[in-house]
PDB file of C-alpha atoms in Angstrom:
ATOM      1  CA  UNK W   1      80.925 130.222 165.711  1.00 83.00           C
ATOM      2  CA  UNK W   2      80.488 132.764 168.502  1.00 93.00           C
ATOM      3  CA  UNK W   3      78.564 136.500 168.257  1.00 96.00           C
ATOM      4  CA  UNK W   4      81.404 139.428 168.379  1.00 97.00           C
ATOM      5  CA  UNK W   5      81.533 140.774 172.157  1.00 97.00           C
ATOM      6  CA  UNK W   6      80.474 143.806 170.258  1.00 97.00           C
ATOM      7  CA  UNK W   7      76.761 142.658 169.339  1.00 98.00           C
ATOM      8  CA  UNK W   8      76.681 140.690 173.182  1.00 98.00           C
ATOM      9  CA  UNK W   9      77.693 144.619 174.669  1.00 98.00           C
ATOM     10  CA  UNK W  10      74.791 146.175 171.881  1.00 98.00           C
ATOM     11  CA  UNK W  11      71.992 143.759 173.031  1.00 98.00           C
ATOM     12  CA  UNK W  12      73.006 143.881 176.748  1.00 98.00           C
ATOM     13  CA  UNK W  13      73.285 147.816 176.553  1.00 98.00           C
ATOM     14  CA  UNK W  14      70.581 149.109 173.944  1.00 98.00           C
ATOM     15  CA  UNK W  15      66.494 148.287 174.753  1.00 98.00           C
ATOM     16  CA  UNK W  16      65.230 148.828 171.260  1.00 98.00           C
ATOM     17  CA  UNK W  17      67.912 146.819 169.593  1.00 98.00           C
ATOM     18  CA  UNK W  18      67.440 143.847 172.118  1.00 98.00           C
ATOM     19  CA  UNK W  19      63.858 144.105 171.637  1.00 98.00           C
ATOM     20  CA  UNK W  20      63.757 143.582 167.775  1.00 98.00           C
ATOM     21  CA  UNK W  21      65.546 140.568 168.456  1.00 98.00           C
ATOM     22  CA  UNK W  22      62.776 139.341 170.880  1.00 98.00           C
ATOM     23  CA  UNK W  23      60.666 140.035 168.206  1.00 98.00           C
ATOM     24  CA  UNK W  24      62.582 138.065 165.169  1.00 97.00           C
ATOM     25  CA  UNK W  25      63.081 135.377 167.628  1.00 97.00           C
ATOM     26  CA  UNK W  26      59.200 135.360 169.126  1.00 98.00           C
ATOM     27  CA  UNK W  27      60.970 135.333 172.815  1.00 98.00           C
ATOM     28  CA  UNK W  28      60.658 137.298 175.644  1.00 98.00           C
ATOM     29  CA  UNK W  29      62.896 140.633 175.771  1.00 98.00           C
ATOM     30  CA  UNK W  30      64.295 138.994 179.044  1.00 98.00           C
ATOM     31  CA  UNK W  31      65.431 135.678 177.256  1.00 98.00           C
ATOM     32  CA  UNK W  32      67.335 137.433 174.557  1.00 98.00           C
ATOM     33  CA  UNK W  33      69.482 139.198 177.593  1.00 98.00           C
ATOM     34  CA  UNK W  34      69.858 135.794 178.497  1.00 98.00           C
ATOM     35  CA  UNK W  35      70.751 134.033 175.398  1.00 98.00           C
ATOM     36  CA  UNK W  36      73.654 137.120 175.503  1.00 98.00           C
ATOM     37  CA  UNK W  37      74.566 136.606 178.860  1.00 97.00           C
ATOM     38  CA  UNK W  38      75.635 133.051 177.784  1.00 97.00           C
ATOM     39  CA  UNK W  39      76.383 133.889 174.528  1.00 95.00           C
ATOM     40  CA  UNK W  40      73.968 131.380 172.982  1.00 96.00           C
ATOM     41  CA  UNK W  41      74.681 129.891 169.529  1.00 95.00           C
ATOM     42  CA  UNK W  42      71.013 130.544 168.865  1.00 96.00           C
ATOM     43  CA  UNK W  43      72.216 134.576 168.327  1.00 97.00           C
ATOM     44  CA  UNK W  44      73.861 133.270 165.217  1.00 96.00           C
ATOM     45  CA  UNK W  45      70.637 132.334 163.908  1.00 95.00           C
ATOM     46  CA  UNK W  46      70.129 133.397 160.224  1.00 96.00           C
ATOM     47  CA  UNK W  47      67.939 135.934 160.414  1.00 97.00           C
ATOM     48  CA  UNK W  48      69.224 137.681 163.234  1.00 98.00           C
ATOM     49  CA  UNK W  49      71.972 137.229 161.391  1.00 97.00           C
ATOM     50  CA  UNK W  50      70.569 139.417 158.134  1.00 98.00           C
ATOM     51  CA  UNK W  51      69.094 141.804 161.167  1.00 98.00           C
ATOM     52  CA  UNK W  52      73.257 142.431 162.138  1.00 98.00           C
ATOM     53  CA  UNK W  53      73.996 143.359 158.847  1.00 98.00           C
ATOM     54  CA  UNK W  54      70.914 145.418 158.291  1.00 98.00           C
ATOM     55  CA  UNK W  55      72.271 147.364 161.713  1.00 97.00           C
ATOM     56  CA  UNK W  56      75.222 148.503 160.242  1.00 97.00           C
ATOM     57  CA  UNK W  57      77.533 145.489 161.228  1.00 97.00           C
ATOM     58  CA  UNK W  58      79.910 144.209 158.894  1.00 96.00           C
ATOM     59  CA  UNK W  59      80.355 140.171 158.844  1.00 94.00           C
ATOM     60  CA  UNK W  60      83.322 140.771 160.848  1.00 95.00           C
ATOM     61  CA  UNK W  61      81.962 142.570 163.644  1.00 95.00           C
ATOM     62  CA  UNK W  62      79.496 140.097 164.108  1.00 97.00           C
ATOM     63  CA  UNK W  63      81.481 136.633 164.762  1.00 96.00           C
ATOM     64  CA  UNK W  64      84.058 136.500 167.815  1.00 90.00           C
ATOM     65  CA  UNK W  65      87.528 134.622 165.907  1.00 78.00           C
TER      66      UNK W  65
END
């Protein structure tokens, strides 16, 4: 499954949220703009995935139907 165009407009929009991913992910900042450019299965990644949740987003806002 897809990420929600929600979290793709949160990670393209907000620096500090995009760079925690970087950090969960060990990427660059840059590549995780990337990966939600495309919108990369790898943003569905399990721990990112716990990191949604832990944000405030509910399982629904986080996968695109």
């Amino acid at each position: 499954m897809k990420i929600s165009k929600k979290i793709i407009d949160k990670i393209l929009r907000d620096n500090k949220f995009s760079l925690k991913i970087a950090l969960i992910l060990d990427i660059q900042q840059t590549s995780v703009r990337a990966l939600a450019r495309s919108n990369s299965d790898k943003l569905g990644h399990a721990k990112l995935v716990e990191f949604y949740k832990e944000e405030g987003f509910s399982e629904k806002d986080i996968w695109s139907k």
